[in-house]
Short mmCIF file of C-alpha atoms in Angstrom, two decimals:
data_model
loop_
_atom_site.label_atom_id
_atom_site.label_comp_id
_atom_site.label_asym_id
_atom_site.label_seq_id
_atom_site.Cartn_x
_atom_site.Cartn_y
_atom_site.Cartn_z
CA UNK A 1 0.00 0.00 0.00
CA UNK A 2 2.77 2.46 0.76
CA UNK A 3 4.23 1.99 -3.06
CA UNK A 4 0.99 3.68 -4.06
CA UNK A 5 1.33 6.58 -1.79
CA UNK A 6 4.86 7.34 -2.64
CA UNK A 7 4.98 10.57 -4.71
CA UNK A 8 5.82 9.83 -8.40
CA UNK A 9 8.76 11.84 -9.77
CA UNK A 10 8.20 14.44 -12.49
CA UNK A 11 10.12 14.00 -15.54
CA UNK A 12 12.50 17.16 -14.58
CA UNK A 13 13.04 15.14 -11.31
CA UNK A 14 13.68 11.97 -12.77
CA UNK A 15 15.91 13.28 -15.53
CA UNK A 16 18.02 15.58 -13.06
CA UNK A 17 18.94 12.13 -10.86
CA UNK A 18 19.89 10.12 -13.90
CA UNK A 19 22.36 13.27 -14.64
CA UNK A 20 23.22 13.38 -11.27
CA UNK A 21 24.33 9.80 -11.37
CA UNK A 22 25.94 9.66 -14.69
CA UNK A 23 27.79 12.70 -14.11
CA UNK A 24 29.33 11.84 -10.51
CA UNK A 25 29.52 8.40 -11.29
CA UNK A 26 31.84 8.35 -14.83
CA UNK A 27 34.74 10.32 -15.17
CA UNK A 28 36.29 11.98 -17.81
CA UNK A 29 36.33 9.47 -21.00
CA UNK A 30 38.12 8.99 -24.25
CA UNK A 31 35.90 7.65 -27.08
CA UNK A 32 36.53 6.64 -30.30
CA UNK A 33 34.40 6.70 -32.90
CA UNK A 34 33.14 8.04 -36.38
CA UNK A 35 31.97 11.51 -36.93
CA UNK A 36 28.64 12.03 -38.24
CA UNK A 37 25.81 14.75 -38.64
CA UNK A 38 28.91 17.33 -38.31
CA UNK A 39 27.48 21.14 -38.04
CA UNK A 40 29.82 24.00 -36.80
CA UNK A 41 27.37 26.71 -35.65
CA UNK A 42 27.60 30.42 -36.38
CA UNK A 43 27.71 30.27 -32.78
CA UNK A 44 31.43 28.54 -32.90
CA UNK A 45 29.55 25.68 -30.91
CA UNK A 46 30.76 22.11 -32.66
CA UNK A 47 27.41 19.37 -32.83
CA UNK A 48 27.64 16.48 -34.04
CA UNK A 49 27.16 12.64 -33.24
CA UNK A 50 30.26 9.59 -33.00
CA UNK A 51 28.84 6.40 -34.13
CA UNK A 52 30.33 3.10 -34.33
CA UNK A 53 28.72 -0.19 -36.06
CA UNK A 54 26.48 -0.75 -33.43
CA UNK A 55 25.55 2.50 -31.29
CA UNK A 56 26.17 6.33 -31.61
CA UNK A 57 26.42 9.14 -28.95
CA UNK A 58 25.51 12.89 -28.99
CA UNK A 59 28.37 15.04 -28.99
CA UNK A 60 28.93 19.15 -27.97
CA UNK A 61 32.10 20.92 -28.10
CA UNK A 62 31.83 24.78 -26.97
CA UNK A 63 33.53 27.50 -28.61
CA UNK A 64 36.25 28.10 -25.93
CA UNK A 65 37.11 24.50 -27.18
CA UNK A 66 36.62 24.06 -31.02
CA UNK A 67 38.47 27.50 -31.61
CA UNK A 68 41.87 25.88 -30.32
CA UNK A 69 41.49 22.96 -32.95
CA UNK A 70 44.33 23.03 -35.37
CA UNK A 71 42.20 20.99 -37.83
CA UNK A 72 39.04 20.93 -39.14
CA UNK A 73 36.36 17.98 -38.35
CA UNK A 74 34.21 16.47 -40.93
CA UNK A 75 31.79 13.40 -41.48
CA UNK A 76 33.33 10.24 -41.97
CA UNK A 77 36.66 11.28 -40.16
CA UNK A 78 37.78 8.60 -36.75
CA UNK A 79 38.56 10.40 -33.93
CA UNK A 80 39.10 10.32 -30.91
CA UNK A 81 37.35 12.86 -28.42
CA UNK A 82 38.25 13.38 -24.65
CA UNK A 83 34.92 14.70 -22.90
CA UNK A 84 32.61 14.10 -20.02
CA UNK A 85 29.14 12.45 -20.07
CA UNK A 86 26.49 14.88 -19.26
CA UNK A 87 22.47 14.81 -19.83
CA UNK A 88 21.07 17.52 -22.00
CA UNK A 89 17.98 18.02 -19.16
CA UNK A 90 15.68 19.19 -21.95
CA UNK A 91 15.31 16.32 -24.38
CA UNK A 92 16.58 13.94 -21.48
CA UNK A 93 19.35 13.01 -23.98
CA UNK A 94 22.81 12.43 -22.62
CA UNK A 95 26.05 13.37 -24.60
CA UNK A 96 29.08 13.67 -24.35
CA UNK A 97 30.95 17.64 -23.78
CA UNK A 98 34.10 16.97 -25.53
CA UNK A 99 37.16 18.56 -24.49
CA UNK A 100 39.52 17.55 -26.48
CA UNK A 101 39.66 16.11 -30.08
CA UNK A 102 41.56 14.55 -32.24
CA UNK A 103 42.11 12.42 -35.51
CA UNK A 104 42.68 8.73 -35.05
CA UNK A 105 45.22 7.33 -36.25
CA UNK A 106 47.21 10.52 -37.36
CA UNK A 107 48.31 13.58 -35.40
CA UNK A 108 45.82 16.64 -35.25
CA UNK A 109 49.35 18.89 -36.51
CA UNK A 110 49.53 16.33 -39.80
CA UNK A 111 46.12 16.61 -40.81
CA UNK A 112 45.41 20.40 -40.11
CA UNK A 113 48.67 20.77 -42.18
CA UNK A 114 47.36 18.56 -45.01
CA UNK A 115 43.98 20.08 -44.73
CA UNK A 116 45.08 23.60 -45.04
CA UNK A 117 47.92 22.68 -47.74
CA UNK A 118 45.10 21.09 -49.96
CA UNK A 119 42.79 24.02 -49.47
CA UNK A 120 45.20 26.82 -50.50
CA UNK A 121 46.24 24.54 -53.68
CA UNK A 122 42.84 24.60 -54.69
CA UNK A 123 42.35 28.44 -54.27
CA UNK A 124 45.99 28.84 -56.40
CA UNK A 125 48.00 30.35 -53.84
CA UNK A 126 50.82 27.94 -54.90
CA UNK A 127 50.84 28.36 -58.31
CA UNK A 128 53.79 29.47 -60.17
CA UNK A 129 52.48 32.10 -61.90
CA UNK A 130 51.92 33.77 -58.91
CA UNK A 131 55.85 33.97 -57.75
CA UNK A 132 57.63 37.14 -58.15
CA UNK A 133 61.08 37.19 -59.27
CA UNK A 134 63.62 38.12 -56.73
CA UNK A 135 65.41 41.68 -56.93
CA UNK A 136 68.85 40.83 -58.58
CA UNK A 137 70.62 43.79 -56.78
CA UNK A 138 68.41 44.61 -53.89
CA UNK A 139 69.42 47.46 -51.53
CA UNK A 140 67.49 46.64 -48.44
CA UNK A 141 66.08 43.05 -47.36
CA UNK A 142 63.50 43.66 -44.43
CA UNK A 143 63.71 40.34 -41.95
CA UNK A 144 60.94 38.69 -40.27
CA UNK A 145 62.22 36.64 -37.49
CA UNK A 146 63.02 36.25 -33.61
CA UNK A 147 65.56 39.09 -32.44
CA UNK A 148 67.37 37.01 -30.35
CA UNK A 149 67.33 33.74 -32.67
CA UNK A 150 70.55 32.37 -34.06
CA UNK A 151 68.66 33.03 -37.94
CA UNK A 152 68.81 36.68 -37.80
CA UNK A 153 72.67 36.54 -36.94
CA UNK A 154 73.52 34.34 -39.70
CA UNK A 155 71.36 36.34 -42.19
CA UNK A 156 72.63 39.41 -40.78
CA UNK A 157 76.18 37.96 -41.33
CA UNK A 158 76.25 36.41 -44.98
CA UNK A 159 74.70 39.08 -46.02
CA UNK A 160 76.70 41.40 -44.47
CA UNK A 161 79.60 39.57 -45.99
CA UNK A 162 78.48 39.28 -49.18
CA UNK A 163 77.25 42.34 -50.02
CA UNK A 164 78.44 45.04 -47.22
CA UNK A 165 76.00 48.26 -48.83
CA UNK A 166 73.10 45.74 -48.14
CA UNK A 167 71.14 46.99 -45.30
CA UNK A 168 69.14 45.05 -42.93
CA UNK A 169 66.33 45.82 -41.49
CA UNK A 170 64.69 43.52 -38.84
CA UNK A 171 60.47 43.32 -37.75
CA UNK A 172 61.04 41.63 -34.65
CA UNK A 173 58.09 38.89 -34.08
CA UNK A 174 57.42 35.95 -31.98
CA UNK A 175 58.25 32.68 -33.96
CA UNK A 176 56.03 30.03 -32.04
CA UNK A 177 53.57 30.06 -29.48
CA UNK A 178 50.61 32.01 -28.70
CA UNK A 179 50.46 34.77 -31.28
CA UNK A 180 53.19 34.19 -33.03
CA UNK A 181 51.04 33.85 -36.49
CA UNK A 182 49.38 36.88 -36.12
CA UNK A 183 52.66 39.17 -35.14
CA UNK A 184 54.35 37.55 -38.63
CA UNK A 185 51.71 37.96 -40.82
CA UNK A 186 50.98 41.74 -39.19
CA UNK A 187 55.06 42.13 -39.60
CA UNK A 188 55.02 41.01 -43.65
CA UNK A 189 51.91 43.63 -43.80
CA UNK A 190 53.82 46.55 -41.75
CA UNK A 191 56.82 46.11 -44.59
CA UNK A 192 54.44 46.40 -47.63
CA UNK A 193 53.32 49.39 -45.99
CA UNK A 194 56.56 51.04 -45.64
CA UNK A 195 57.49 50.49 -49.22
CA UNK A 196 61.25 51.00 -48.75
CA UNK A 197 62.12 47.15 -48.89
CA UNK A 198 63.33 45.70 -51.83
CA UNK A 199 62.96 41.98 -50.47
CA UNK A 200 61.77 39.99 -47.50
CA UNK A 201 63.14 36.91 -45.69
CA UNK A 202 60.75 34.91 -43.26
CA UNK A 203 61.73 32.30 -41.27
CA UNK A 204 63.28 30.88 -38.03
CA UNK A 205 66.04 28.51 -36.87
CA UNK A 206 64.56 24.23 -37.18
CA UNK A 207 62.34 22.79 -34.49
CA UNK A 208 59.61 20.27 -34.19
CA UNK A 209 56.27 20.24 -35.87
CA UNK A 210 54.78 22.10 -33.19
CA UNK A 211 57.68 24.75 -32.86
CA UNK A 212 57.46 25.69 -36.51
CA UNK A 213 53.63 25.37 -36.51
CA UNK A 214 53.13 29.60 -37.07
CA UNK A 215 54.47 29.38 -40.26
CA UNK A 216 51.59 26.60 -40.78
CA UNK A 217 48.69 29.05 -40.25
CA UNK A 218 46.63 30.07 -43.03
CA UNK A 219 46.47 33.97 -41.68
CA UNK A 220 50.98 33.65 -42.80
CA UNK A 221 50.33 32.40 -45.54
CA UNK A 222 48.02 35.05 -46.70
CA UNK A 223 49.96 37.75 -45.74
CA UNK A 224 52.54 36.06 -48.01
CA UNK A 225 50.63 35.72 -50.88
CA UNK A 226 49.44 39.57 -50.78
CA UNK A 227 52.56 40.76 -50.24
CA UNK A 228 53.84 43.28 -53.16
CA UNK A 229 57.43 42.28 -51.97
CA UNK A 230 58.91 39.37 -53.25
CA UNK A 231 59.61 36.78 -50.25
CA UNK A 232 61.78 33.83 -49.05
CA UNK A 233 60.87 31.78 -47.21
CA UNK A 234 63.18 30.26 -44.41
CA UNK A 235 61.82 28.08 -42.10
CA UNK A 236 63.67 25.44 -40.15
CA UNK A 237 66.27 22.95 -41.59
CA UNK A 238 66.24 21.33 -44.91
CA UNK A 239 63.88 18.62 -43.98
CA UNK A 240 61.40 21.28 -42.80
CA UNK A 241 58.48 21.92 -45.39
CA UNK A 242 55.78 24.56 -44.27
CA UNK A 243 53.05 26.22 -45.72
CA UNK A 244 55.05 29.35 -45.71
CA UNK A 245 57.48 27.64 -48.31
CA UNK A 246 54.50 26.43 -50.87
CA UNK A 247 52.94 29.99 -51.02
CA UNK A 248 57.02 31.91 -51.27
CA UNK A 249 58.19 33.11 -54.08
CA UNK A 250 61.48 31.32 -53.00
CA UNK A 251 62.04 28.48 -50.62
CA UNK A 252 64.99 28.76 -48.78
CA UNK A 253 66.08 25.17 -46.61
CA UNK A 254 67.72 27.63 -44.00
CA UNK A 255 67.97 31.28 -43.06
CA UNK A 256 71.56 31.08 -44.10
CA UNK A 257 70.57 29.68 -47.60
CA UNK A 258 68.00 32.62 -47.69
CA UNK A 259 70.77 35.11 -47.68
CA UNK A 260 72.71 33.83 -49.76
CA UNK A 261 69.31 33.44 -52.40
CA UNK A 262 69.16 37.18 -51.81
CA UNK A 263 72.65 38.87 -52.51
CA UNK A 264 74.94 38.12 -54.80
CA UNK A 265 78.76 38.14 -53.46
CA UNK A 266 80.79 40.82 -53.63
CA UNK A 267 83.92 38.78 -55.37
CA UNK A 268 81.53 37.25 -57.79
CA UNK A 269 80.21 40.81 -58.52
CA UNK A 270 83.74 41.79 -59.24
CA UNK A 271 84.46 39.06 -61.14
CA UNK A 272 81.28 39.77 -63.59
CA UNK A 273 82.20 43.92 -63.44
CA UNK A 274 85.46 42.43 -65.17
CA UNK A 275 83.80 40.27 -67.50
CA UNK A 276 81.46 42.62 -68.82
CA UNK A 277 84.18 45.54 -69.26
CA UNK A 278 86.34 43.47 -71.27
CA UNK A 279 83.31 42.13 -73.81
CA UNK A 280 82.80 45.75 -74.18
CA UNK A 281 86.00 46.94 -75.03
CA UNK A 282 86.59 43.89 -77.30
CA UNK A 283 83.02 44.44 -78.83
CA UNK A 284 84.30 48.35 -79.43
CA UNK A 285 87.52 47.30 -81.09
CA UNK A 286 85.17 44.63 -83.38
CA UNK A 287 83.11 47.56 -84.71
CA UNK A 288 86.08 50.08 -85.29
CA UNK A 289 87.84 47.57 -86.94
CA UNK A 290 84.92 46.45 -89.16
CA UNK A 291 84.30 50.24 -89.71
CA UNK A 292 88.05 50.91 -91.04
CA UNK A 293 87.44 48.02 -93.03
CA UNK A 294 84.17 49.40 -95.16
CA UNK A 295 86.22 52.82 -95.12
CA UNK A 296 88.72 51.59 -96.73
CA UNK A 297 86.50 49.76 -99.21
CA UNK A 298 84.41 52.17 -100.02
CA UNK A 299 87.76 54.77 -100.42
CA UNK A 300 89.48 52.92 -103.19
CA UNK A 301 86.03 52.04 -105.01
CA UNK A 302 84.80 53.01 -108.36
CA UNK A 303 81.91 54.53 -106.59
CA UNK A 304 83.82 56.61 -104.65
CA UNK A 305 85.65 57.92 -107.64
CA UNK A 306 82.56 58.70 -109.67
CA UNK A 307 81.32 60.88 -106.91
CA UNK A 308 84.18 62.70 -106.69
CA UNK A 309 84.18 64.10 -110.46
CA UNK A 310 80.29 64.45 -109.70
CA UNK A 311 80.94 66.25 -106.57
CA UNK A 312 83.54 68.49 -108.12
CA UNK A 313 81.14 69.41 -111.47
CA UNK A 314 78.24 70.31 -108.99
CA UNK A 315 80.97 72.49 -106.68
CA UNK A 316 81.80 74.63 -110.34
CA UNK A 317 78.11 74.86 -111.12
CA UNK A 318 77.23 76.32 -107.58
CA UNK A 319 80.25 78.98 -108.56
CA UNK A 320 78.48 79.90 -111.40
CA UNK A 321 74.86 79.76 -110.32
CA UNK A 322 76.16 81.99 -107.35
CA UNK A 323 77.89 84.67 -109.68
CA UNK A 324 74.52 84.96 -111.73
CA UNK A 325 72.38 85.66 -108.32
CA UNK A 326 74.70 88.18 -107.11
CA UNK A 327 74.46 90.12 -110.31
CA UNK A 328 70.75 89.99 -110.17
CA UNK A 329 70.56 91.44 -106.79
CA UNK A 330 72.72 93.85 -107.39
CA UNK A 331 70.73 95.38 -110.00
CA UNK A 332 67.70 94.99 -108.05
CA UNK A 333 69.50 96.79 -104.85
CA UNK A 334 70.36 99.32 -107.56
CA UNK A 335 66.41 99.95 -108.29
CA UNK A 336 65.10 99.85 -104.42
CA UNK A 337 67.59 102.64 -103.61
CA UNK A 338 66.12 105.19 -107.05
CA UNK A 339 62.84 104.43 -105.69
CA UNK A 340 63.36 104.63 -101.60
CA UNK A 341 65.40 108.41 -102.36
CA UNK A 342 62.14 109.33 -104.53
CA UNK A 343 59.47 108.36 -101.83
CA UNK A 344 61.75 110.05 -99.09
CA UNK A 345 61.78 113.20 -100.81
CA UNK A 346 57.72 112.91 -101.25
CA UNK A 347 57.46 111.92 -97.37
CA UNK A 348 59.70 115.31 -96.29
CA UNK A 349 57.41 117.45 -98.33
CA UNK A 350 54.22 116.31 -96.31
CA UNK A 351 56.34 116.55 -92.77
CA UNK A 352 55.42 118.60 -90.20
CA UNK A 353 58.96 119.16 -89.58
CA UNK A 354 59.12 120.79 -93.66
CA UNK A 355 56.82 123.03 -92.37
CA UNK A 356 58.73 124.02 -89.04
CA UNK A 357 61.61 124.74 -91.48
CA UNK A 358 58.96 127.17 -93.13
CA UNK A 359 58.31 129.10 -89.73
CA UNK A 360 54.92 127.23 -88.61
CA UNK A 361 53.79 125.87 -86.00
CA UNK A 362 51.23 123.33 -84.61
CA UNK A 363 49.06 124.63 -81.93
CA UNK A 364 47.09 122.20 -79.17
CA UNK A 365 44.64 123.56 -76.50
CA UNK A 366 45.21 122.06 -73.07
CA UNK A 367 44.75 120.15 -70.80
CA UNK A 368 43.33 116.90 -73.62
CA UNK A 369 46.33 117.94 -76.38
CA UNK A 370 44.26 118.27 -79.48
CA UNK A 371 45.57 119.85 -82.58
CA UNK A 372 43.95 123.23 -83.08
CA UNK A 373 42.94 123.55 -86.75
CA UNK A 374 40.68 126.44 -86.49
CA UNK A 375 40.47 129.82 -84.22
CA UNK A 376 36.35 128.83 -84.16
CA UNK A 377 38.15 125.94 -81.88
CA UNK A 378 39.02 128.31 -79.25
CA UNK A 379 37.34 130.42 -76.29
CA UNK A 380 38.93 133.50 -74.70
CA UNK A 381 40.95 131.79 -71.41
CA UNK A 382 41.89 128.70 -72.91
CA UNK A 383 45.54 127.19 -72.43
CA UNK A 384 47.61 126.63 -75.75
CA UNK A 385 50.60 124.74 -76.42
CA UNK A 386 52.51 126.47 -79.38
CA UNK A 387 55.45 123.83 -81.18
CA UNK A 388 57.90 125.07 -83.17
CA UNK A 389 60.96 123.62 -84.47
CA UNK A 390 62.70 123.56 -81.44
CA UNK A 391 61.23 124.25 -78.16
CA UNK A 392 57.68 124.81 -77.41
CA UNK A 393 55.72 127.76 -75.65
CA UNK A 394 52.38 127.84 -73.49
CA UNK A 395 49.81 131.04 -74.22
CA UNK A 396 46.42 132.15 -72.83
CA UNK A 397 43.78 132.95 -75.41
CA UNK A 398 42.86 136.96 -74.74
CA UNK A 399 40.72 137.22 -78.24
CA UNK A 400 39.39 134.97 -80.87
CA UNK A 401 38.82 136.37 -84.60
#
């Protein structure tokens, strides 16, 4: 009888003991098993459900998780995923909240690498006619590396050996870690925006996958790609590969092989200098001599000849052509002068100055200067300028008749 009077539990009750007792009861897990029904919400929230061949499980992964994956997850891929059971109270379901996750059978560093390499090859980032060709004299080489790693001071010295007028100019960055991709890819960005670099090196000193893992990210690689400024790349030791080096316009297997890609040395400089000064000089000896040559030729040919007597018939008819003109302008000089003394006698008559010689005058009534032709122009009081021959003389009217 006292079964019957025992309060049934609601279906919140019920369902919050079952997650109390799952919860408290299993620890943390590792599962392995296939993904399925993947969706990566807007949210940054990862959903999606492992499955074997017999039984699958609910999965959640929060965004303060998924954003640290290196890789990215997708139906069909094994895994394994390190998480907690817990019971989703609303639809009494219980999953598991992964923490950790990772692809079976291959490290999470491999595959992300792999992932991203394939993706960027798709988009072209690695195709050839993308590279830029490097400088062949370049004046200054902006670095992009650790100050205090052992690449910058072997760059620094090659180059510094090799070409001396070189100068250097190092971005500091971090080169693994935390932040690390970011402060390379802002450094490549800050040198494009200066615009006083001729070329850039990027790299660091070897390391494991993980160490060298920056120079993996897809936010280097990009800055690579959009850089105006051709780049080497110079990342690790020879065995190294990283993205960096696929989307270069030069791969470089160390940061001392990256300075020698970019400067040539100064002996071998000399060397050429000498080279290319002596195949000039013998190319100018080659053409005067050919040139004497067809001189010479040309000198004692029957060509030459005949143009001479032409040349010296043409020379006497230009004497006599020029005898004839100066006889015709003489006698037309002769005829300008007859006519110039007869128009200059006709201009003197009509002078004013003829008539000055007679004992006239011109008269003008101030203050406006106008020539008085009549005495009807004048009033009693007005101001006259009288010219004569020489000299002038300034009247008052007293009567007008």
């Amino acid at each position: 009888m006292s079964s019957y009077l025992r309060r049934p539990y609601t279906v919140s009750e019920i369902t919050r003991r079952i997650k109390g007792l799952l919860e408290t009861s299993l620890p943390t897990v590792w599962i392995q098993g296939e993904i399925s029904n993947f969706t990566w919400h807007s949210s940054g929230h990862l959903y999606f459900t492992l499955k074997d061949e017999y039984s699958q499980l609910r999965c959640v992964m929060w965004r303060e998780r998924s954003q640290r994956l290196f890789f990215t997850p997708q139906n069909g891929m094994k895994v394994l995923a390190q998480g907690d059971i817990t019971v989703y109270e609303r639809a009494g379901q219980y999953q598991l909240t992964v923490r950790q996750l990772q692809p079976a059978g291959i490290g999470e560093l491999e595959l992300a690498f792999e992932q991203l390499k394939e993706r960027l090859r798709a988009e072209g980032l690695f195709d050839e006619k993308h590279k830029r060709s490097l400088p062949e004299f370049p004046q200054t080489i902006g670095v992009v590396t650790s100050p205090t790693g052992a690449a910058i001071r072997d760059i620094a010295q090659i180059i510094g050996r090799r070409a001396p007028w070189v100068q250097v100019i190092l971005r500091p960055t971090l080169v693994q870690g935390e932040g690390a991709a970011a402060d390379i890819a802002q450094a490549i960005d800050e040198f494009n925006q200066y615009g006083k670099v001729d070329l850039l090196i990027v790299g660091r000193g070897g390391g494991s996958l993980e160490e060298l893992w920056a120079f993996n990210e897809e936010m280097v690689a990009r800055a690579i790609y959009r850089s105006r400024i051709p780049v080497i790349s110079a990342v690790g030791h020879e065995v190294d590969f990283t993205i960096a080096d696929f989307v270069a316009d030069r791969r470089a297997p160390t940061p001392s092989a990256a300075a020698e890609l970019a400067v040539r040395d100064r002996a071998e400089l000399q060397k050429l200098v000498r080279l290319l000064q002596q195949q000039a000089a013998d190319g100018v000896l080659r053409k005067i001599k050919d040139a004497q040559t067809k001189v010479h030729a040309l000198v004692s040919s029957y060509a030459i000849r005949r143009f001479e007597d032409s040349l010296e018939q043409q020379l006497q008819r230009v004497d006599e052509l020029s005898g004839a003109l100066i006889r015709g302008l003489d006698h037309i000089v002769v005829g300008k002068i007859g006519s110039f003394r007869e128009v200059a006698g006709k201009l003197d008559v009509l002078s004013p100055l003829s008539a000055f010689q007679r004992g006239f005058c011109i008269c003008q009534r101030l203050p406006e200067m106008t020539v008085v032709k009549e005495s009807t122009a004048l009033r009693v009081a007005d101001m006259v300028k009288l010219r004569f021959k020489t000299g002038s003389a300034f009247c008052e009217v007293e009567s007008v008749e």
